[in-house]
């Protein structure tokens, strides 16, 4: 765990407070994800304000935390190699998303699943540290934030939410912030990931009707996609090899979580790319 204490969060950095809180909560059980949450906060904070004295002081202390973590976990490939780190964070975010999505589709509406939806969206924010989000991850982020808002508002108003991605309309988030560590958020519910709290006003009110959510864990795990046979000479570029390596890294990271379905999907993508030269 990072030892350096941070000074009070400057008002300018309000948008990254939940990423930092998520990092703090994950320090013990998922230090790699915690590290990249802080890195995202650092990079975002630098873009917001790196000149105001209080902001510079805060960023300096945050940098100390990152350096301490890098030194502590310097032999971890997920810290030293971005491609491994990206796969690790992405799989953890997907694990949280699928937990909340499964609860939602089963009609099990509770605060832990709302928090899991929202924290999954925060971790997808963190993926921008490694480059532009894939369209799939951008969709997951929008959907997770919409679901967190929609279900929260329904429960607050005594209404029964509609499960799944049907009937999605824009939700305004005019609610009080959930209190961190509230006992009602942890009572009797198995939660595989962070329980980071969220602030209502941070969630967009866009209309996500018709958004496409990949089936993920809901698709039959024993139905592998067909991989075309190589019918001729395929000339692969260095970029092709890099992408194939990325998919294999993703698969390896998924296996750390015993997520066979995701591992198989990524290995199939790597195999198809190597055989056909196309994704």
PDB file of C-alpha atoms in Angstrom:
ATOM      1  CA  UNK A   1       0.000   0.000   0.000  1.00  0.00           C
ATOM      2  CA  UNK A   2       1.220   3.473  -0.785  1.00  0.00           C
ATOM      3  CA  UNK A   3       2.475   5.057   2.448  1.00  0.00           C
ATOM      4  CA  UNK A   4       2.504   8.735   1.559  1.00  0.00           C
ATOM      5  CA  UNK A   5      -0.628  10.502   2.779  1.00  0.00           C
ATOM      6  CA  UNK A   6      -2.296  12.888   0.368  1.00  0.00           C
ATOM      7  CA  UNK A   7      -3.221  16.453   1.312  1.00  0.00           C
ATOM      8  CA  UNK A   8      -6.880  17.537   1.037  1.00  0.00           C
ATOM      9  CA  UNK A   9      -8.232  17.196  -2.486  1.00  0.00           C
ATOM     10  CA  UNK A  10      -8.341  20.567  -4.265  1.00  0.00           C
ATOM     11  CA  UNK A  11     -11.770  21.526  -5.572  1.00  0.00           C
ATOM     12  CA  UNK A  12     -10.364  21.526  -9.122  1.00  0.00           C
ATOM     13  CA  UNK A  13      -9.745  17.774  -8.829  1.00  0.00           C
ATOM     14  CA  UNK A  14     -13.270  16.804  -7.798  1.00  0.00           C
ATOM     15  CA  UNK A  15     -13.689  14.739 -10.981  1.00  0.00           C
ATOM     16  CA  UNK A  16     -10.942  12.296  -9.929  1.00  0.00           C
ATOM     17  CA  UNK A  17     -11.914  11.837  -6.279  1.00  0.00           C
ATOM     18  CA  UNK A  18     -13.690   8.523  -6.880  1.00  0.00           C
ATOM     19  CA  UNK A  19     -10.813   7.107  -8.909  1.00  0.00           C
ATOM     20  CA  UNK A  20      -8.545   7.900  -5.960  1.00  0.00           C
ATOM     21  CA  UNK A  21     -10.996   6.387  -3.491  1.00  0.00           C
ATOM     22  CA  UNK A  22     -11.194   3.256  -5.614  1.00  0.00           C
ATOM     23  CA  UNK A  23      -7.383   3.086  -5.592  1.00  0.00           C
ATOM     24  CA  UNK A  24      -7.363   3.301  -1.804  1.00  0.00           C
ATOM     25  CA  UNK A  25      -9.906   0.520  -1.481  1.00  0.00           C
ATOM     26  CA  UNK A  26      -7.997  -1.740  -3.878  1.00  0.00           C
ATOM     27  CA  UNK A  27      -4.537  -1.206  -2.362  1.00  0.00           C
ATOM     28  CA  UNK A  28      -4.526  -4.529  -0.520  1.00  0.00           C
ATOM     29  CA  UNK A  29      -6.400  -6.900  -2.821  1.00  0.00           C
ATOM     30  CA  UNK A  30      -5.645  -5.403  -6.249  1.00  0.00           C
ATOM     31  CA  UNK A  31      -2.518  -3.210  -6.017  1.00  0.00           C
ATOM     32  CA  UNK A  32      -1.984  -3.239  -9.786  1.00  0.00           C
ATOM     33  CA  UNK A  33      -5.433  -1.780 -10.427  1.00  0.00           C
ATOM     34  CA  UNK A  34      -4.889   0.679  -7.555  1.00  0.00           C
ATOM     35  CA  UNK A  35      -1.624   1.809  -9.161  1.00  0.00           C
ATOM     36  CA  UNK A  36      -3.260   2.557 -12.506  1.00  0.00           C
ATOM     37  CA  UNK A  37      -6.172   4.330 -10.817  1.00  0.00           C
ATOM     38  CA  UNK A  38      -3.635   6.697  -9.276  1.00  0.00           C
ATOM     39  CA  UNK A  39      -1.781   7.040 -12.563  1.00  0.00           C
ATOM     40  CA  UNK A  40      -5.043   8.012 -14.267  1.00  0.00           C
ATOM     41  CA  UNK A  41      -5.755  10.532 -11.509  1.00  0.00           C
ATOM     42  CA  UNK A  42      -2.239  11.934 -11.863  1.00  0.00           C
ATOM     43  CA  UNK A  43      -2.451  12.347 -15.629  1.00  0.00           C
ATOM     44  CA  UNK A  44      -5.950  13.823 -15.446  1.00  0.00           C
ATOM     45  CA  UNK A  45      -4.977  16.182 -12.645  1.00  0.00           C
ATOM     46  CA  UNK A  46      -1.977  17.425 -14.616  1.00  0.00           C
ATOM     47  CA  UNK A  47      -4.307  18.347 -17.483  1.00  0.00           C
ATOM     48  CA  UNK A  48      -6.768  20.107 -15.166  1.00  0.00           C
ATOM     49  CA  UNK A  49      -4.377  22.273 -13.139  1.00  0.00           C
ATOM     50  CA  UNK A  50      -0.657  21.787 -12.589  1.00  0.00           C
ATOM     51  CA  UNK A  51       0.152  25.409 -11.662  1.00  0.00           C
ATOM     52  CA  UNK A  52      -1.994  26.365  -8.676  1.00  0.00           C
ATOM     53  CA  UNK A  53       0.094  25.826  -5.489  1.00  0.00           C
ATOM     54  CA  UNK A  54      -2.437  23.531  -3.802  1.00  0.00           C
ATOM     55  CA  UNK A  55      -2.807  21.477  -6.980  1.00  0.00           C
ATOM     56  CA  UNK A  56       0.954  21.203  -7.447  1.00  0.00           C
ATOM     57  CA  UNK A  57       1.340  20.085  -3.833  1.00  0.00           C
ATOM     58  CA  UNK A  58      -1.369  17.454  -4.262  1.00  0.00           C
ATOM     59  CA  UNK A  59       0.088  16.143  -7.528  1.00  0.00           C
ATOM     60  CA  UNK A  60       3.555  16.015  -5.976  1.00  0.00           C
ATOM     61  CA  UNK A  61       2.302  13.808  -3.140  1.00  0.00           C
ATOM     62  CA  UNK A  62       0.367  11.657  -5.593  1.00  0.00           C
ATOM     63  CA  UNK A  63       3.554  11.234  -7.611  1.00  0.00           C
ATOM     64  CA  UNK A  64       5.292  10.079  -4.428  1.00  0.00           C
ATOM     65  CA  UNK A  65       2.609   7.432  -3.978  1.00  0.00           C
ATOM     66  CA  UNK A  66       3.085   6.220  -7.542  1.00  0.00           C
ATOM     67  CA  UNK A  67       6.854   6.055  -7.165  1.00  0.00           C
ATOM     68  CA  UNK A  68       6.529   4.133  -3.898  1.00  0.00           C
ATOM     69  CA  UNK A  69       4.165   1.632  -5.511  1.00  0.00           C
ATOM     70  CA  UNK A  70       6.382   1.263  -8.562  1.00  0.00           C
ATOM     71  CA  UNK A  71       9.321   0.498  -6.286  1.00  0.00           C
ATOM     72  CA  UNK A  72       7.294  -1.941  -4.183  1.00  0.00           C
ATOM     73  CA  UNK A  73       5.871  -3.826  -7.166  1.00  0.00           C
ATOM     74  CA  UNK A  74       8.749  -3.300  -9.570  1.00  0.00           C
ATOM     75  CA  UNK A  75       8.990  -7.015 -10.372  1.00  0.00           C
ATOM     76  CA  UNK A  76       5.335  -7.229 -11.400  1.00  0.00           C
ATOM     77  CA  UNK A  77       4.902  -7.448 -15.175  1.00  0.00           C
ATOM     78  CA  UNK A  78       1.567  -5.661 -14.938  1.00  0.00           C
ATOM     79  CA  UNK A  79       3.422  -2.603 -13.607  1.00  0.00           C
ATOM     80  CA  UNK A  80       6.489  -2.761 -15.848  1.00  0.00           C
ATOM     81  CA  UNK A  81       4.697  -3.689 -19.098  1.00  0.00           C
ATOM     82  CA  UNK A  82       1.720  -1.599 -20.138  1.00  0.00           C
ATOM     83  CA  UNK A  83       0.243  -4.305 -22.349  1.00  0.00           C
ATOM     84  CA  UNK A  84      -0.006  -6.627 -19.334  1.00  0.00           C
ATOM     85  CA  UNK A  85      -1.256  -3.831 -17.093  1.00  0.00           C
ATOM     86  CA  UNK A  86      -3.929  -2.900 -19.613  1.00  0.00           C
ATOM     87  CA  UNK A  87      -5.151  -6.493 -19.787  1.00  0.00           C
ATOM     88  CA  UNK A  88      -5.203  -6.745 -15.998  1.00  0.00           C
ATOM     89  CA  UNK A  89      -7.243  -3.571 -15.475  1.00  0.00           C
ATOM     90  CA  UNK A  90      -9.600  -4.379 -18.349  1.00  0.00           C
ATOM     91  CA  UNK A  91     -10.342  -7.869 -17.067  1.00  0.00           C
ATOM     92  CA  UNK A  92     -10.951  -6.593 -13.546  1.00  0.00           C
ATOM     93  CA  UNK A  93     -13.328  -3.910 -14.866  1.00  0.00           C
ATOM     94  CA  UNK A  94     -15.125  -6.527 -16.980  1.00  0.00           C
ATOM     95  CA  UNK A  95     -15.412  -8.848 -13.994  1.00  0.00           C
ATOM     96  CA  UNK A  96     -17.129  -6.084 -12.019  1.00  0.00           C
ATOM     97  CA  UNK A  97     -19.366  -5.188 -14.942  1.00  0.00           C
ATOM     98  CA  UNK A  98     -20.474  -8.786 -15.476  1.00  0.00           C
ATOM     99  CA  UNK A  99     -21.169  -9.261 -11.762  1.00  0.00           C
ATOM    100  CA  UNK A 100     -23.479  -6.216 -11.772  1.00  0.00           C
ATOM    101  CA  UNK A 101     -24.977  -7.120 -15.148  1.00  0.00           C
ATOM    102  CA  UNK A 102     -25.784 -10.669 -14.020  1.00  0.00           C
ATOM    103  CA  UNK A 103     -27.409  -9.358 -10.852  1.00  0.00           C
ATOM    104  CA  UNK A 104     -29.387  -6.847 -12.912  1.00  0.00           C
ATOM    105  CA  UNK A 105     -30.631  -9.410 -15.442  1.00  0.00           C
ATOM    106  CA  UNK A 106     -31.619 -11.716 -12.577  1.00  0.00           C
ATOM    107  CA  UNK A 107     -33.682  -8.921 -11.043  1.00  0.00           C
ATOM    108  CA  UNK A 108     -31.415  -8.702  -7.981  1.00  0.00           C
ATOM    109  CA  UNK A 109     -31.306  -4.954  -7.383  1.00  0.00           C
ATOM    110  CA  UNK A 110     -29.206  -3.718  -4.468  1.00  0.00           C
ATOM    111  CA  UNK A 111     -26.610  -1.110  -3.614  1.00  0.00           C
ATOM    112  CA  UNK A 112     -23.611  -3.378  -4.136  1.00  0.00           C
ATOM    113  CA  UNK A 113     -24.543  -4.001  -7.753  1.00  0.00           C
ATOM    114  CA  UNK A 114     -25.142  -0.272  -8.319  1.00  0.00           C
ATOM    115  CA  UNK A 115     -21.703   0.461  -6.899  1.00  0.00           C
ATOM    116  CA  UNK A 116     -20.165  -2.308  -8.993  1.00  0.00           C
ATOM    117  CA  UNK A 117     -21.691  -0.838 -12.158  1.00  0.00           C
ATOM    118  CA  UNK A 118     -20.346   2.609 -11.333  1.00  0.00           C
ATOM    119  CA  UNK A 119     -16.901   1.438 -10.227  1.00  0.00           C
ATOM    120  CA  UNK A 120     -16.602  -0.618 -13.418  1.00  0.00           C
ATOM    121  CA  UNK A 121     -17.171   2.615 -15.327  1.00  0.00           C
ATOM    122  CA  UNK A 122     -14.438   4.325 -13.305  1.00  0.00           C
ATOM    123  CA  UNK A 123     -12.005   1.539 -14.148  1.00  0.00           C
ATOM    124  CA  UNK A 124     -12.843   1.877 -17.826  1.00  0.00           C
ATOM    125  CA  UNK A 125     -11.904   5.559 -17.434  1.00  0.00           C
ATOM    126  CA  UNK A 126      -8.561   4.288 -16.159  1.00  0.00           C
ATOM    127  CA  UNK A 127      -8.032   2.306 -19.373  1.00  0.00           C
ATOM    128  CA  UNK A 128      -7.508   5.616 -21.199  1.00  0.00           C
ATOM    129  CA  UNK A 129      -4.054   5.611 -19.564  1.00  0.00           C
ATOM    130  CA  UNK A 130      -3.130   3.013 -22.192  1.00  0.00           C
ATOM    131  CA  UNK A 131      -4.686   4.777 -25.173  1.00  0.00           C
ATOM    132  CA  UNK A 132      -8.055   5.352 -26.770  1.00  0.00           C
ATOM    133  CA  UNK A 133     -10.912   3.174 -25.525  1.00  0.00           C
ATOM    134  CA  UNK A 134     -12.224   0.449 -27.789  1.00  0.00           C
ATOM    135  CA  UNK A 135     -15.797   0.954 -28.956  1.00  0.00           C
ATOM    136  CA  UNK A 136     -16.849  -1.990 -26.802  1.00  0.00           C
ATOM    137  CA  UNK A 137     -15.350  -0.495 -23.640  1.00  0.00           C
ATOM    138  CA  UNK A 138     -16.835   2.913 -24.405  1.00  0.00           C
ATOM    139  CA  UNK A 139     -20.249   1.230 -24.679  1.00  0.00           C
ATOM    140  CA  UNK A 140     -19.725  -0.636 -21.422  1.00  0.00           C
ATOM    141  CA  UNK A 141     -18.792   2.599 -19.649  1.00  0.00           C
ATOM    142  CA  UNK A 142     -21.885   4.445 -20.884  1.00  0.00           C
ATOM    143  CA  UNK A 143     -24.155   1.554 -20.040  1.00  0.00           C
ATOM    144  CA  UNK A 144     -22.677   0.983 -16.576  1.00  0.00           C
ATOM    145  CA  UNK A 145     -23.077   4.639 -15.637  1.00  0.00           C
ATOM    146  CA  UNK A 146     -26.584   4.740 -17.011  1.00  0.00           C
ATOM    147  CA  UNK A 147     -27.532   1.604 -15.090  1.00  0.00           C
ATOM    148  CA  UNK A 148     -26.063   2.958 -11.844  1.00  0.00           C
ATOM    149  CA  UNK A 149     -28.172   6.105 -12.218  1.00  0.00           C
ATOM    150  CA  UNK A 150     -31.323   4.340 -13.350  1.00  0.00           C
ATOM    151  CA  UNK A 151     -31.389   1.645 -10.665  1.00  0.00           C
ATOM    152  CA  UNK A 152     -30.377   4.085  -7.923  1.00  0.00           C
ATOM    153  CA  UNK A 153     -33.215   6.427  -8.823  1.00  0.00           C
ATOM    154  CA  UNK A 154     -35.731   3.581  -9.034  1.00  0.00           C
ATOM    155  CA  UNK A 155     -34.813   2.234  -5.597  1.00  0.00           C
ATOM    156  CA  UNK A 156     -34.808   5.735  -4.133  1.00  0.00           C
ATOM    157  CA  UNK A 157     -38.309   6.348  -5.480  1.00  0.00           C
ATOM    158  CA  UNK A 158     -39.661   2.956  -4.420  1.00  0.00           C
ATOM    159  CA  UNK A 159     -39.951   1.721  -8.008  1.00  0.00           C
ATOM    160  CA  UNK A 160     -38.964  -1.658  -9.440  1.00  0.00           C
ATOM    161  CA  UNK A 161     -36.208  -1.286 -12.078  1.00  0.00           C
ATOM    162  CA  UNK A 162     -36.496  -2.963 -15.465  1.00  0.00           C
ATOM    163  CA  UNK A 163     -33.737  -5.590 -15.795  1.00  0.00           C
ATOM    164  CA  UNK A 164     -31.379  -5.597 -18.776  1.00  0.00           C
ATOM    165  CA  UNK A 165     -30.808  -2.984 -21.491  1.00  0.00           C
ATOM    166  CA  UNK A 166     -34.454  -2.459 -22.433  1.00  0.00           C
ATOM    167  CA  UNK A 167     -36.328   0.831 -22.171  1.00  0.00           C
ATOM    168  CA  UNK A 168     -33.236   2.892 -21.421  1.00  0.00           C
ATOM    169  CA  UNK A 169     -34.030   6.571 -21.044  1.00  0.00           C
ATOM    170  CA  UNK A 170     -31.810   9.339 -19.740  1.00  0.00           C
ATOM    171  CA  UNK A 171     -31.693   9.521 -15.959  1.00  0.00           C
ATOM    172  CA  UNK A 172     -31.039  12.718 -14.049  1.00  0.00           C
ATOM    173  CA  UNK A 173     -29.031  12.193 -10.907  1.00  0.00           C
ATOM    174  CA  UNK A 174     -30.392  14.633  -8.359  1.00  0.00           C
ATOM    175  CA  UNK A 175     -29.583  12.559  -5.290  1.00  0.00           C
ATOM    176  CA  UNK A 176     -27.371  12.787  -2.240  1.00  0.00           C
ATOM    177  CA  UNK A 177     -23.992  11.177  -2.364  1.00  0.00           C
ATOM    178  CA  UNK A 178     -23.780   7.680  -0.930  1.00  0.00           C
ATOM    179  CA  UNK A 179     -21.807   7.576   2.290  1.00  0.00           C
ATOM    180  CA  UNK A 180     -18.533   5.633   2.136  1.00  0.00           C
ATOM    181  CA  UNK A 181     -18.575   2.499   4.235  1.00  0.00           C
ATOM    182  CA  UNK A 182     -22.310   2.484   4.844  1.00  0.00           C
ATOM    183  CA  UNK A 183     -23.215  -0.847   6.414  1.00  0.00           C
ATOM    184  CA  UNK A 184     -26.192  -1.215   4.115  1.00  0.00           C
ATOM    185  CA  UNK A 185     -23.819  -1.411   1.180  1.00  0.00           C
ATOM    186  CA  UNK A 186     -22.112  -4.535   2.452  1.00  0.00           C
ATOM    187  CA  UNK A 187     -24.788  -6.500   4.246  1.00  0.00           C
ATOM    188  CA  UNK A 188     -24.997 -10.111   3.175  1.00  0.00           C
ATOM    189  CA  UNK A 189     -24.053  -9.646  -0.457  1.00  0.00           C
ATOM    190  CA  UNK A 190     -21.160 -11.375  -2.159  1.00  0.00           C
ATOM    191  CA  UNK A 191     -19.158  -8.722  -3.940  1.00  0.00           C
ATOM    192  CA  UNK A 192     -16.168  -9.759  -6.041  1.00  0.00           C
ATOM    193  CA  UNK A 193     -14.747  -6.299  -6.488  1.00  0.00           C
ATOM    194  CA  UNK A 194     -14.486  -2.768  -5.160  1.00  0.00           C
ATOM    195  CA  UNK A 195     -17.369  -1.075  -3.393  1.00  0.00           C
ATOM    196  CA  UNK A 196     -16.290   2.422  -4.269  1.00  0.00           C
ATOM    197  CA  UNK A 197     -18.945   4.994  -3.602  1.00  0.00           C
ATOM    198  CA  UNK A 198     -20.102   7.330  -6.308  1.00  0.00           C
ATOM    199  CA  UNK A 199     -21.475  10.809  -6.581  1.00  0.00           C
ATOM    200  CA  UNK A 200     -24.704  11.239  -8.476  1.00  0.00           C
ATOM    201  CA  UNK A 201     -23.816  14.467 -10.220  1.00  0.00           C
ATOM    202  CA  UNK A 202     -20.823  12.839 -11.925  1.00  0.00           C
ATOM    203  CA  UNK A 203     -23.012  10.570 -14.027  1.00  0.00           C
ATOM    204  CA  UNK A 204     -24.122  11.863 -17.449  1.00  0.00           C
ATOM    205  CA  UNK A 205     -27.778  12.175 -18.361  1.00  0.00           C
ATOM    206  CA  UNK A 206     -27.473  11.157 -21.994  1.00  0.00           C
ATOM    207  CA  UNK A 207     -30.066   8.916 -23.612  1.00  0.00           C
ATOM    208  CA  UNK A 208     -28.666   5.434 -24.160  1.00  0.00           C
ATOM    209  CA  UNK A 209     -31.714   3.850 -25.772  1.00  0.00           C
ATOM    210  CA  UNK A 210     -30.648   1.209 -28.244  1.00  0.00           C
ATOM    211  CA  UNK A 211     -27.086   0.884 -26.946  1.00  0.00           C
ATOM    212  CA  UNK A 212     -25.493  -2.458 -27.817  1.00  0.00           C
ATOM    213  CA  UNK A 213     -24.197  -4.440 -24.877  1.00  0.00           C
ATOM    214  CA  UNK A 214     -22.133  -7.501 -25.829  1.00  0.00           C
ATOM    215  CA  UNK A 215     -23.564 -10.717 -24.342  1.00  0.00           C
ATOM    216  CA  UNK A 216     -20.401 -11.422 -22.324  1.00  0.00           C
ATOM    217  CA  UNK A 217     -21.006 -14.124 -19.735  1.00  0.00           C
ATOM    218  CA  UNK A 218     -24.590 -14.569 -20.927  1.00  0.00           C
ATOM    219  CA  UNK A 219     -23.457 -16.235 -24.149  1.00  0.00           C
ATOM    220  CA  UNK A 220     -22.936 -20.025 -24.018  1.00  0.00           C
ATOM    221  CA  UNK A 221     -19.350 -20.563 -22.936  1.00  0.00           C
ATOM    222  CA  UNK A 222     -19.100 -23.848 -24.801  1.00  0.00           C
ATOM    223  CA  UNK A 223     -19.800 -22.418 -28.249  1.00  0.00           C
ATOM    224  CA  UNK A 224     -16.431 -21.357 -29.663  1.00  0.00           C
ATOM    225  CA  UNK A 225     -16.417 -19.140 -32.710  1.00  0.00           C
ATOM    226  CA  UNK A 226     -15.261 -20.690 -35.961  1.00  0.00           C
ATOM    227  CA  UNK A 227     -11.767 -19.722 -37.041  1.00  0.00           C
ATOM    228  CA  UNK A 228     -11.261 -19.676 -40.826  1.00  0.00           C
ATOM    229  CA  UNK A 229      -8.505 -21.886 -42.198  1.00  0.00           C
ATOM    230  CA  UNK A 230      -5.532 -20.270 -43.824  1.00  0.00           C
ATOM    231  CA  UNK A 231      -6.035 -20.879 -47.538  1.00  0.00           C
ATOM    232  CA  UNK A 232      -2.933 -19.040 -48.697  1.00  0.00           C
ATOM    233  CA  UNK A 233       0.139 -17.095 -47.727  1.00  0.00           C
ATOM    234  CA  UNK A 234      -0.692 -14.393 -45.161  1.00  0.00           C
ATOM    235  CA  UNK A 235       1.821 -11.614 -44.689  1.00  0.00           C
ATOM    236  CA  UNK A 236       1.602 -10.376 -41.108  1.00  0.00           C
ATOM    237  CA  UNK A 237       2.855  -6.940 -40.127  1.00  0.00           C
ATOM    238  CA  UNK A 238       4.652  -6.101 -36.853  1.00  0.00           C
ATOM    239  CA  UNK A 239       1.384  -4.478 -35.760  1.00  0.00           C
ATOM    240  CA  UNK A 240      -0.449  -7.767 -36.362  1.00  0.00           C
ATOM    241  CA  UNK A 241       2.026  -9.624 -34.173  1.00  0.00           C
ATOM    242  CA  UNK A 242       1.681  -6.958 -31.477  1.00  0.00           C
ATOM    243  CA  UNK A 243      -2.108  -7.258 -31.515  1.00  0.00           C
ATOM    244  CA  UNK A 244      -1.927 -11.051 -31.362  1.00  0.00           C
ATOM    245  CA  UNK A 245       0.421 -10.760 -28.409  1.00  0.00           C
ATOM    246  CA  UNK A 246      -2.020  -8.355 -26.757  1.00  0.00           C
ATOM    247  CA  UNK A 247      -4.868 -10.874 -27.078  1.00  0.00           C
ATOM    248  CA  UNK A 248      -2.687 -13.605 -25.577  1.00  0.00           C
ATOM    249  CA  UNK A 249      -1.821 -11.310 -22.662  1.00  0.00           C
ATOM    250  CA  UNK A 250      -5.518 -10.595 -22.180  1.00  0.00           C
ATOM    251  CA  UNK A 251      -6.197 -14.322 -22.122  1.00  0.00           C
ATOM    252  CA  UNK A 252      -3.468 -14.889 -19.544  1.00  0.00           C
ATOM    253  CA  UNK A 253      -4.859 -12.164 -17.330  1.00  0.00           C
ATOM    254  CA  UNK A 254      -8.385 -13.596 -17.636  1.00  0.00           C
ATOM    255  CA  UNK A 255      -7.113 -16.995 -16.500  1.00  0.00           C
ATOM    256  CA  UNK A 256      -5.795 -15.376 -13.313  1.00  0.00           C
ATOM    257  CA  UNK A 257      -9.451 -14.732 -12.495  1.00  0.00           C
ATOM    258  CA  UNK A 258     -10.451 -18.232 -13.710  1.00  0.00           C
ATOM    259  CA  UNK A 259     -12.477 -16.488 -16.418  1.00  0.00           C
ATOM    260  CA  UNK A 260     -12.378 -19.225 -19.035  1.00  0.00           C
ATOM    261  CA  UNK A 261     -14.892 -17.587 -21.379  1.00  0.00           C
ATOM    262  CA  UNK A 262     -12.876 -14.362 -21.726  1.00  0.00           C
ATOM    263  CA  UNK A 263      -9.622 -16.305 -22.095  1.00  0.00           C
ATOM    264  CA  UNK A 264     -11.075 -18.449 -24.881  1.00  0.00           C
ATOM    265  CA  UNK A 265     -12.491 -15.397 -26.684  1.00  0.00           C
ATOM    266  CA  UNK A 266      -9.111 -13.645 -26.683  1.00  0.00           C
ATOM    267  CA  UNK A 267      -7.196 -16.738 -27.768  1.00  0.00           C
ATOM    268  CA  UNK A 268      -9.656 -17.156 -30.639  1.00  0.00           C
ATOM    269  CA  UNK A 269      -9.063 -13.544 -31.682  1.00  0.00           C
ATOM    270  CA  UNK A 270      -5.293 -14.092 -31.623  1.00  0.00           C
ATOM    271  CA  UNK A 271      -5.614 -17.317 -33.625  1.00  0.00           C
ATOM    272  CA  UNK A 272      -7.887 -15.750 -36.244  1.00  0.00           C
ATOM    273  CA  UNK A 273      -5.513 -12.797 -36.643  1.00  0.00           C
ATOM    274  CA  UNK A 274      -2.481 -15.043 -37.082  1.00  0.00           C
ATOM    275  CA  UNK A 275      -4.272 -17.306 -39.576  1.00  0.00           C
ATOM    276  CA  UNK A 276      -6.098 -14.732 -41.673  1.00  0.00           C
ATOM    277  CA  UNK A 277      -4.292 -11.464 -41.012  1.00  0.00           C
ATOM    278  CA  UNK A 278      -7.651  -9.942 -40.060  1.00  0.00           C
ATOM    279  CA  UNK A 279      -9.457  -9.394 -36.754  1.00  0.00           C
TER     280      UNK A 279
END
